[in-house]
Coordinates of C-alpha atoms in Angstrom, one line a residue:
X105 CA 0.0 0.0 0.0
X106 CA 1.5 3.4 -1.0
X107 CA 2.3 5.9 1.8
X108 CA -0.8 8.0 2.6
X109 CA -0.7 11.6 1.5
X110 CA -1.2 14.2 4.2
X111 CA -4.7 15.7 4.0
X112 CA -4.5 19.2 2.5
X113 CA -6.5 22.3 3.1
X114 CA -9.5 23.0 0.9
X115 CA -7.8 25.8 -1.0
X116 CA -4.5 23.9 -1.7
X117 CA -3.5 22.5 -5.0
X118 CA -2.4 19.0 -6.0
X119 CA 1.1 18.5 -7.2
X120 CA -0.1 16.6 -10.3
X121 CA -2.7 14.0 -11.4
X122 CA -0.8 11.1 -9.7
X123 CA -0.9 13.0 -6.4
X124 CA -4.6 13.7 -6.8
X125 CA -5.2 10.0 -7.6
X126 CA -3.5 8.9 -4.3
X127 CA -5.5 11.4 -2.3
X128 CA -8.7 10.3 -4.0
X129 CA -7.9 6.6 -3.6
X130 CA -7.4 7.1 0.1
X131 CA -10.8 8.8 0.4
X132 CA -12.5 6.0 -1.6
X133 CA -10.8 3.3 0.6
X134 CA -13.0 4.6 3.5
X135 CA -16.1 3.4 1.6
X136 CA -17.3 -0.2 1.4
X137 CA -16.8 -1.1 -2.2
X138 CA -18.0 -4.4 -3.7
X139 CA -15.6 -5.9 -6.3
X140 CA -14.7 -2.5 -7.7
X141 CA -13.5 -1.7 -11.2
X142 CA -12.1 1.8 -12.0
X143 CA -12.8 3.6 -15.3
X144 CA -10.6 6.6 -16.1
X145 CA -12.1 9.2 -18.4
X146 CA -9.6 9.8 -21.2
X147 CA -7.3 11.5 -21.3
X148 CA -6.8 13.5 -18.0
X149 CA -8.7 11.1 -15.8
X150 CA -6.5 8.1 -16.6
X151 CA -3.4 9.1 -14.5
X152 CA -5.8 9.8 -11.6
X153 CA -7.6 6.5 -12.1
X154 CA -4.4 4.4 -12.2
X155 CA -3.4 5.7 -8.8
X156 CA -7.0 5.1 -7.4
X157 CA -6.8 1.5 -8.8
X158 CA -3.4 1.0 -7.1
X159 CA -4.7 2.1 -3.7
X160 CA -7.9 0.0 -4.1
X161 CA -6.1 -3.0 -5.7
X162 CA -8.8 -2.9 -8.5
X163 CA -8.6 -3.3 -12.2
X164 CA -8.5 -0.1 -14.3
X165 CA -9.7 0.6 -17.8
X166 CA -10.5 3.8 -19.8
X167 CA -13.7 5.3 -21.1
X168 CA -14.1 8.1 -23.5
X169 CA -16.8 10.9 -23.5
X170 CA -16.6 13.9 -25.7
X171 CA -18.0 17.4 -25.4
X172 CA -20.6 18.7 -27.8
X173 CA -19.3 22.3 -28.1
X174 CA -21.2 25.5 -28.5
X175 CA -21.1 27.3 -31.9
X176 CA -17.9 29.4 -32.0
X177 CA -17.1 28.2 -28.4
X178 CA -16.0 24.6 -28.8
X179 CA -14.7 24.4 -25.2
X180 CA -18.1 25.3 -23.8
X181 CA -20.0 22.0 -23.5
X182 CA -23.6 22.2 -24.5
X183 CA -23.6 18.5 -23.8
X184 CA -21.5 15.4 -24.2
X185 CA -21.7 11.9 -25.7
X186 CA -19.9 8.6 -24.9
X187 CA -18.9 5.9 -27.4
X188 CA -22.3 4.2 -26.5
X189 CA -25.4 5.4 -24.8
X190 CA -27.5 8.5 -24.9
X191 CA -26.1 12.0 -25.3
X192 CA -26.7 14.4 -22.5
X193 CA -27.4 18.2 -22.9
X194 CA -27.5 21.2 -20.7
X195 CA -31.0 22.5 -21.5
X196 CA -30.3 25.9 -20.0
X197 CA -27.4 26.4 -22.4
X198 CA -29.4 25.1 -25.3
X199 CA -32.0 27.7 -24.7
X200 CA -29.4 30.4 -24.3
X201 CA -28.0 29.6 -27.7
X202 CA -31.4 29.1 -29.3
X203 CA -30.7 25.5 -30.2
X204 CA -32.3 22.1 -29.7
X205 CA -30.9 18.6 -29.6
X206 CA -32.0 17.8 -33.2
X207 CA -29.9 20.7 -34.5
X208 CA -26.9 19.2 -32.8
X209 CA -27.5 15.7 -34.0
X210 CA -24.9 15.6 -36.7
X211 CA -22.2 17.1 -34.4
X212 CA -23.2 14.6 -31.7
X213 CA -22.8 11.7 -34.0
X214 CA -19.4 13.0 -35.1
X215 CA -18.2 13.2 -31.5
X216 CA -19.6 9.7 -30.8
X217 CA -17.6 8.4 -33.8
X218 CA -14.4 10.1 -32.4
X219 CA -15.1 8.6 -29.0
X220 CA -15.5 5.1 -30.5
X221 CA -12.2 5.5 -32.5
X222 CA -10.4 6.7 -29.4
X223 CA -11.6 3.8 -27.3
X224 CA -10.3 1.4 -30.0
X225 CA -7.0 3.1 -29.9
X226 CA -6.7 3.2 -26.1
X227 CA -8.1 -0.2 -25.1
X228 CA -5.2 -2.6 -25.2
X229 CA -6.5 -4.8 -22.3
X230 CA -9.3 -7.3 -22.3
X231 CA -12.7 -5.8 -21.3
X232 CA -13.9 -6.1 -17.7
X233 CA -17.4 -7.1 -16.7
X234 CA -19.2 -4.2 -15.1
X235 CA -22.5 -5.8 -14.3
X236 CA -23.2 -6.5 -10.6
X237 CA -20.1 -4.7 -9.2
X238 CA -19.2 -1.2 -8.1
X239 CA -17.9 0.9 -11.0
X240 CA -15.8 3.9 -10.1
X241 CA -15.8 6.6 -12.8
X242 CA -12.8 8.8 -12.4
X243 CA -11.8 12.2 -13.9
X244 CA -9.2 14.8 -12.9
X245 CA -11.9 17.3 -12.0
X246 CA -15.4 18.4 -12.4
X247 CA -16.3 21.7 -14.0
X248 CA -19.6 21.5 -15.8
X249 CA -19.9 17.7 -15.4
X250 CA -21.0 17.1 -19.0
X251 CA -18.6 14.3 -19.9
X252 CA -18.9 12.7 -16.5
X253 CA -22.7 12.6 -17.0
X254 CA -22.4 10.9 -20.4
X255 CA -20.0 8.4 -19.0
X256 CA -22.2 7.5 -16.1
X257 CA -25.2 7.0 -18.3
X258 CA -23.2 4.7 -20.5
X259 CA -22.1 2.6 -17.5
X260 CA -25.7 2.5 -16.2
X261 CA -26.6 0.4 -19.3
X262 CA -24.2 -2.4 -18.0
X263 CA -26.3 -2.8 -14.8
X264 CA -23.6 -2.3 -12.2
X265 CA -24.4 -2.7 -8.6
X266 CA -23.5 0.9 -7.9
X267 CA -21.8 3.8 -9.8
X268 CA -19.4 5.9 -7.9
X269 CA -18.2 9.2 -9.5
X270 CA -14.8 10.1 -8.0
X271 CA -13.0 13.3 -8.8
X272 CA -10.2 15.1 -6.7
X273 CA -11.8 18.5 -7.1
X274 CA -15.0 19.9 -8.4
X275 CA -17.3 22.9 -8.7
X276 CA -19.8 22.6 -5.9
X277 CA -22.8 23.0 -8.1
X278 CA -21.6 20.4 -10.6
X279 CA -20.8 17.9 -7.7
X280 CA -24.4 18.4 -6.4
X281 CA -25.9 18.0 -9.9
X282 CA -24.0 14.8 -10.6
X283 CA -25.2 13.4 -7.3
X284 CA -28.5 12.8 -9.2
X285 CA -26.7 10.6 -11.7
X286 CA -24.3 8.6 -9.7
X287 CA -25.2 6.5 -6.7
X288 CA -22.3 8.1 -4.8
X289 CA -20.0 11.1 -5.5
X290 CA -16.6 11.2 -3.8
X291 CA -14.9 14.6 -4.2
X292 CA -12.4 15.6 -1.5
X293 CA -12.2 19.3 -2.5
X294 CA -15.2 21.5 -3.5
X295 CA -13.8 25.0 -3.4
X296 CA -16.2 27.9 -3.5
X297 CA -13.8 29.9 -5.6
X298 CA -13.7 27.4 -8.5
X299 CA -13.2 28.6 -12.1
X300 CA -11.3 25.8 -13.8
X301 CA -10.0 22.3 -13.0
X302 CA -6.4 23.3 -13.9
X303 CA -6.1 25.9 -11.3
X304 CA -6.1 23.2 -8.6
X305 CA -2.9 21.5 -10.0
X306 CA 0.7 22.7 -10.0
X307 CA 1.3 20.5 -13.0
X308 CA -1.7 20.1 -15.3
X309 CA 0.1 19.4 -18.6
X310 CA -2.0 17.6 -21.3
X311 CA -1.9 13.8 -21.2
X312 CA -0.6 12.4 -24.5
X313 CA -2.0 9.2 -26.1
X314 CA 1.3 7.3 -25.7
X315 CA 1.4 8.2 -22.0
X316 CA -2.2 7.0 -21.5
X317 CA -1.4 3.7 -23.2
X318 CA 1.7 3.2 -21.1
X319 CA -0.1 3.9 -17.8
X320 CA -2.8 1.4 -18.6
X321 CA -0.3 -1.2 -19.7
X322 CA 1.9 -0.8 -16.6
X323 CA -1.2 -1.0 -14.4
X324 CA -1.9 -4.5 -15.7
X325 CA 1.7 -5.7 -15.3

C-alpha cells in the first residue's frame, strides 16, 4: 500500500494528477466497495484512475466521453456523448444559444464516432465485466460535469451494482448535480472559488496518447 498523502486544506492544489489520484484513492478506501473496477475518463482522468486503482487494488480501464461544443465556443460544453449510450445536454445552455438537440444531432454523431475510435486506440487490455459490481468513474476534476454525466449514463446500461463518481476537485454546483446521476459522489475538495480544474494543480500538462497507453499497460503488469 502506498504511503498515505497528508490531507491538504480545501484551498490547496495537487502536485499533479498522480498525487490527486492517491488522495482520491485514500478517500475511496474509506467506503465499502463491492468488487470495484475503475474507469478513467480519457485523457486526463486516466493518470488519476491508475493511482486510485493501485490504492484499491482494483482493475482499471479507460472510457471516452466527448464534449458537444457550442457554436464558436468549442470548449463550452452544450452536452456530451460517450462511445455508446444517450447523449446528454444542458437544457439551460441550449435555450441560451437558441438551439435544440436535433440541430446538434450531426455534431453529436461525429463526436460519438471520435469517441469510438479513441476507445479502440486506447483499449489494449481485455474488457472487464461491469454488471453487478461497483464501478468507479474517475476524472481529474469536475467543471460542468457534461462528460462525466455521459460516461455515467453509459455505465448504467451495463447494470452495475453501484456507480461511484470520483474526482479530486469539483465545482460545488456540478458535484451536487452529478449526485442525481451517480449513486455516490466522492470529491475531497469542493472550493467555492472554482473557475477551472487546472487551477487546482501545480502540474496540469496535457496527457498524451502514448502516456495514456503506457499507464494502462503498466497498471496491468
